[in-house]
Amino acid sequence: KQEVTQIPAALSVPEGENLVLNCSFTDSAIYNLQWFRQDPGKGLTSLLLIQSSQREQTSGRLNASLDKSSGRSTLYIAASQPGDSATYLCAVDAGNNRKLIWGLGTSLAVNP
Amino acid sequence: NAGVTQTPKFQVLKTGQSMTLQCAQDMNHNSMYWYRQDPGMGLRLIYYSASEGTTDKGEVPNGYNVSRLNKREFSLRLESAAPSQTSVYFCASRTGVNEQYFGPGTRLTVT
């Protein structure tokens, strides 16, 4: 059974730091992995989707990597800003009728 | 292009009352989903519809019913609300193995 874990559960950093959020999954047979952002009281916004054949995806200051063999993905945020404060969730698509398997998220606080 | 819309945004029900949460998407997506989100539990799938005319149970379907009215609309019904159904409900849609898009959510309180 596919399980997704995100460590740490919470992270607090000063503004300007580069940081890495981690996502691990137990079964390497995935179609893709998706990173989302959720602001308090809001819905989820898709940040990056990495297909199983890809190693990384980049969008602005965000870079997501995927290592299927080790069951890991990282989300790298460069030069963090207070506006990056949110919860970041990862989800894997294992192809089971298009259902996603979710991690519990990492709550990020970037302090001015 | 509104994306995924949900109504209502907030709702308070008494135990035993019924209600329907509405969801619509204008992205021509085949698959639609209903999730609930609770503190410490993460996102849990209630029901999903892989394509128009089909629906399937997710992890936590008890106490809920769904209708895929057409390709655009997917509704979630609580027939007899219970306090355990107090949660934030999200609708989402996607096509194939592409990105999943979410609505803004409905905050439901059952007293």
Tab-separated table of C-alpha atoms in Angstrom:
chain	number	residue	atom	x	y	z
A	1	LYS	CA	0.000	0.000	0.000
A	2	GLN	CA	1.334	3.390	-1.044
A	3	GLU	CA	2.082	5.757	1.829
A	4	VAL	CA	3.347	9.329	1.591
A	5	THR	CA	5.295	11.027	4.376
A	6	GLN	CA	6.383	14.631	4.673
A	7	ILE	CA	9.132	15.706	7.040
A	8	PRO	CA	9.324	18.032	8.859
A	9	ALA	CA	5.737	18.698	9.860
A	10	ALA	CA	6.596	22.332	10.568
A	11	LEU	CA	9.471	24.619	9.680
A	12	SER	CA	10.305	28.195	10.641
A	13	VAL	CA	13.067	30.087	8.830
A	14	PRO	CA	14.251	33.691	8.506
A	15	GLU	CA	13.534	35.531	5.293
A	16	GLY	CA	16.104	34.991	2.543
A	17	GLU	CA	17.035	31.413	3.413
A	18	ASN	CA	17.063	28.666	0.829
A	19	LEU	CA	15.110	25.690	2.100
A	20	VAL	CA	14.167	22.131	1.223
A	21	LEU	CA	10.920	20.333	1.957
A	22	ASN	CA	10.900	16.557	1.806
A	23	CYS	CA	8.354	14.027	0.580
A	24	SER	CA	8.867	10.277	0.628
A	25	PHE	CA	6.700	7.466	-0.740
A	26	THR	CA	6.828	3.721	-0.201
A	27	ASP	CA	6.065	2.359	-3.678
A	28	SER	CA	8.153	3.568	-6.617
A	29	ALA	CA	5.462	2.590	-9.163
A	30	ILE	CA	3.996	6.051	-9.623
A	31	TYR	CA	2.743	8.013	-12.623
A	32	ASN	CA	3.641	11.407	-11.218
A	33	LEU	CA	4.084	13.467	-8.072
A	34	GLN	CA	2.496	16.834	-7.469
A	35	TRP	CA	3.361	19.615	-5.009
A	36	PHE	CA	0.622	21.911	-3.719
A	37	ARG	CA	0.441	25.013	-1.576
A	38	GLN	CA	-2.380	25.758	0.854
A	39	ASP	CA	-2.825	29.129	2.540
A	40	PRO	CA	-4.780	29.221	5.823
A	41	GLY	CA	-8.513	28.947	5.203
A	42	LYS	CA	-8.031	28.529	1.461
A	43	GLY	CA	-8.051	25.793	-1.151
A	44	LEU	CA	-5.029	24.050	-2.621
A	45	THR	CA	-2.995	25.512	-5.444
A	46	SER	CA	-0.901	23.284	-7.680
A	47	LEU	CA	2.761	24.340	-7.744
A	48	LEU	CA	4.591	21.703	-9.742
A	49	LEU	CA	3.852	18.315	-11.260
A	50	ILE	CA	6.686	15.907	-12.062
A	51	GLN	CA	5.940	13.019	-14.382
A	52	SER	CA	7.528	9.670	-13.502
A	53	SER	CA	9.933	9.989	-16.453
A	54	GLN	CA	11.211	13.377	-15.266
A	55	ARG	CA	13.870	14.189	-12.679
A	56	GLU	CA	12.871	17.749	-11.887
A	57	GLN	CA	10.596	20.679	-12.629
A	58	THR	CA	11.175	24.365	-12.048
A	59	SER	CA	8.871	27.330	-11.656
A	60	GLY	CA	10.387	30.636	-10.634
A	61	ARG	CA	12.055	30.201	-7.237
A	62	LEU	CA	10.690	26.684	-6.859
A	63	ASN	CA	12.428	23.500	-7.961
A	64	ALA	CA	11.016	20.042	-7.392
A	65	SER	CA	13.048	16.889	-7.872
A	66	LEU	CA	11.980	13.266	-8.083
A	67	ASP	CA	14.000	10.121	-7.365
A	68	LYS	CA	11.668	7.195	-7.923
A	69	SER	CA	14.206	4.542	-7.024
A	70	SER	CA	14.655	5.939	-3.528
A	71	GLY	CA	11.018	7.003	-3.180
A	72	ARG	CA	11.809	10.651	-2.558
A	73	SER	CA	10.942	14.102	-3.803
A	74	THR	CA	12.193	17.462	-2.608
A	75	LEU	CA	10.796	20.945	-3.066
A	76	TYR	CA	13.509	23.560	-3.047
A	77	ILE	CA	12.519	27.167	-2.355
A	78	ALA	CA	15.184	29.750	-3.126
A	79	ALA	CA	15.482	33.054	-1.294
A	80	SER	CA	12.396	32.503	0.835
A	81	GLN	CA	9.955	35.383	1.459
A	82	PRO	CA	7.243	35.937	4.079
A	83	GLY	CA	4.694	35.404	1.290
A	84	ASP	CA	5.919	31.810	1.000
A	85	SER	CA	4.421	31.066	4.419
A	86	ALA	CA	1.843	28.322	3.865
A	87	THR	CA	1.372	24.581	4.128
A	88	TYR	CA	3.018	22.562	1.358
A	89	LEU	CA	1.581	19.176	0.458
A	90	CYS	CA	2.800	16.484	-1.879
A	91	ALA	CA	0.660	13.829	-3.523
A	92	VAL	CA	1.517	10.835	-5.695
A	93	ASP	CA	-0.559	9.414	-8.507
A	94	ALA	CA	-0.207	5.647	-8.377
A	95	GLY	CA	-2.559	5.172	-11.286
A	96	ASN	CA	-5.344	3.683	-9.177
A	97	ASN	CA	-8.274	5.197	-11.032
A	98	ARG	CA	-6.531	8.531	-10.902
A	99	LYS	CA	-6.700	8.802	-7.123
A	100	LEU	CA	-3.937	10.711	-5.397
A	101	ILE	CA	-2.197	9.562	-2.216
A	102	TRP	CA	-1.498	12.529	0.060
A	103	GLY	CA	1.091	13.491	2.627
A	104	LEU	CA	0.051	15.479	5.701
A	105	GLY	CA	2.035	18.527	4.635
A	106	THR	CA	4.790	20.771	5.968
A	107	SER	CA	3.717	24.034	7.574
A	108	LEU	CA	6.242	26.704	6.610
A	109	ALA	CA	6.676	30.048	8.337
A	110	VAL	CA	9.101	32.559	6.813
A	111	ASN	CA	9.859	35.311	9.305
A	112	PRO	CA	10.713	38.872	8.227
B	1	ASN	CA	-12.483	30.724	-16.884
B	2	ALA	CA	-13.565	30.251	-13.251
B	3	GLY	CA	-11.802	26.889	-12.700
B	4	VAL	CA	-13.483	24.866	-9.935
B	5	THR	CA	-16.325	26.549	-8.049
B	6	GLN	CA	-18.074	25.338	-4.902
B	7	THR	CA	-21.227	26.443	-3.126
B	8	PRO	CA	-21.895	27.263	-0.391
B	9	LYS	CA	-18.708	28.605	1.208
B	10	PHE	CA	-19.990	28.147	4.755
B	11	GLN	CA	-22.838	26.131	6.253
B	12	VAL	CA	-24.092	25.307	9.731
B	13	LEU	CA	-26.407	22.330	10.111
B	14	LYS	CA	-28.148	20.693	13.021
B	15	THR	CA	-27.685	16.977	13.548
B	16	GLY	CA	-30.038	15.053	11.266
B	17	GLN	CA	-30.460	17.779	8.668
B	18	SER	CA	-29.565	17.176	5.049
B	19	MET	CA	-27.788	19.276	2.488
B	20	THR	CA	-26.084	19.149	-0.888
B	21	LEU	CA	-22.703	20.649	-1.679
B	22	GLN	CA	-22.378	21.781	-5.270
B	23	CYS	CA	-19.258	21.699	-7.419
B	24	ALA	CA	-18.720	22.747	-11.019
B	25	GLN	CA	-15.663	22.965	-13.272
B	26	ASP	CA	-15.283	24.699	-16.607
B	27	MET	CA	-12.009	23.068	-17.706
B	28	ASN	CA	-13.602	20.125	-19.518
B	29	HIS	CA	-11.968	17.698	-17.076
B	30	ASN	CA	-13.026	14.076	-17.039
B	31	SER	CA	-12.369	13.253	-13.385
B	32	MET	CA	-13.841	14.945	-10.341
B	33	TYR	CA	-13.250	14.354	-6.639
B	34	TRP	CA	-14.674	15.170	-3.231
B	35	TYR	CA	-12.298	15.387	-0.258
B	36	ARG	CA	-12.638	16.315	3.360
B	37	GLN	CA	-9.828	17.916	5.325
B	38	ASP	CA	-9.550	17.639	9.095
B	39	PRO	CA	-6.724	18.784	11.393
B	40	GLY	CA	-4.090	16.058	11.783
B	41	MET	CA	-5.856	13.781	9.272
B	42	GLY	CA	-4.869	15.400	6.023
B	43	LEU	CA	-6.953	15.165	2.885
B	44	ARG	CA	-9.201	12.128	2.677
B	45	LEU	CA	-11.055	11.093	-0.448
B	46	ILE	CA	-14.805	10.679	-0.008
B	47	TYR	CA	-15.962	9.859	-3.533
B	48	TYR	CA	-14.641	10.347	-7.020
B	49	SER	CA	-15.905	10.201	-10.569
B	50	ALA	CA	-13.367	9.029	-13.143
B	51	SER	CA	-15.640	10.064	-16.003
B	52	GLU	CA	-19.156	11.287	-16.662
B	53	GLY	CA	-21.637	8.633	-15.620
B	54	THR	CA	-19.376	6.828	-13.146
B	55	THR	CA	-18.808	7.276	-9.423
B	56	ASP	CA	-16.737	5.288	-6.931
B	57	LYS	CA	-16.134	5.260	-3.209
B	58	GLY	CA	-12.984	6.672	-1.725
B	59	GLU	CA	-11.551	6.183	1.768
B	60	VAL	CA	-14.418	7.651	3.820
B	61	PRO	CA	-17.732	7.327	1.911
B	62	ASN	CA	-20.062	6.467	4.796
B	63	GLY	CA	-22.769	9.069	5.344
B	64	TYR	CA	-22.359	10.625	1.902
B	65	ASN	CA	-23.795	10.231	-1.574
B	66	VAL	CA	-22.704	11.798	-4.835
B	67	SER	CA	-24.139	12.584	-8.242
B	68	ARG	CA	-22.168	13.291	-11.406
B	69	LEU	CA	-24.879	15.371	-13.016
B	70	ASN	CA	-22.946	15.972	-16.235
B	71	LYS	CA	-19.326	16.481	-17.206
B	72	ARG	CA	-19.185	19.844	-15.419
B	73	GLU	CA	-20.999	19.157	-12.158
B	74	PHE	CA	-20.401	16.792	-9.237
B	75	SER	CA	-22.505	17.147	-6.094
B	76	LEU	CA	-22.043	15.716	-2.599
B	77	ARG	CA	-25.065	15.015	-0.404
B	78	LEU	CA	-25.261	14.517	3.344
B	79	GLU	CA	-28.553	12.773	4.006
B	80	SER	CA	-28.503	12.999	7.803
B	81	ALA	CA	-25.679	15.179	9.063
B	82	ALA	CA	-23.673	14.132	12.120
B	83	PRO	CA	-21.176	16.146	14.221
B	84	SER	CA	-18.412	13.853	12.881
B	85	GLN	CA	-19.036	15.388	9.452
B	86	THR	CA	-17.905	18.797	10.634
B	87	SER	CA	-15.026	19.492	8.268
B	88	VAL	CA	-13.799	21.468	5.305
B	89	TYR	CA	-14.907	19.926	2.019
B	90	PHE	CA	-12.969	20.358	-1.207
B	91	CYS	CA	-13.952	19.518	-4.737
B	92	ALA	CA	-11.232	18.923	-7.348
B	93	SER	CA	-10.943	17.960	-10.994
B	94	ARG	CA	-8.341	16.780	-13.480
B	95	THR	CA	-7.897	14.946	-16.762
B	96	GLY	CA	-5.701	11.871	-17.068
B	97	VAL	CA	-2.429	12.157	-15.162
B	98	ASN	CA	-2.397	15.924	-15.330
B	99	GLU	CA	-2.579	18.455	-12.534
B	100	GLN	CA	-5.448	18.363	-10.095
B	101	TYR	CA	-7.271	21.647	-9.539
B	102	PHE	CA	-9.146	22.481	-6.372
B	103	GLY	CA	-12.125	24.618	-5.465
B	104	PRO	CA	-12.045	27.096	-2.564
B	105	GLY	CA	-13.758	24.735	-0.131
B	106	THR	CA	-16.925	24.589	1.969
B	107	ARG	CA	-16.646	24.921	5.743
B	108	LEU	CA	-19.359	22.796	7.304
B	109	THR	CA	-20.258	22.746	10.988
B	110	VAL	CA	-22.752	20.227	12.330
B	111	THR	CA	-24.088	20.976	15.818
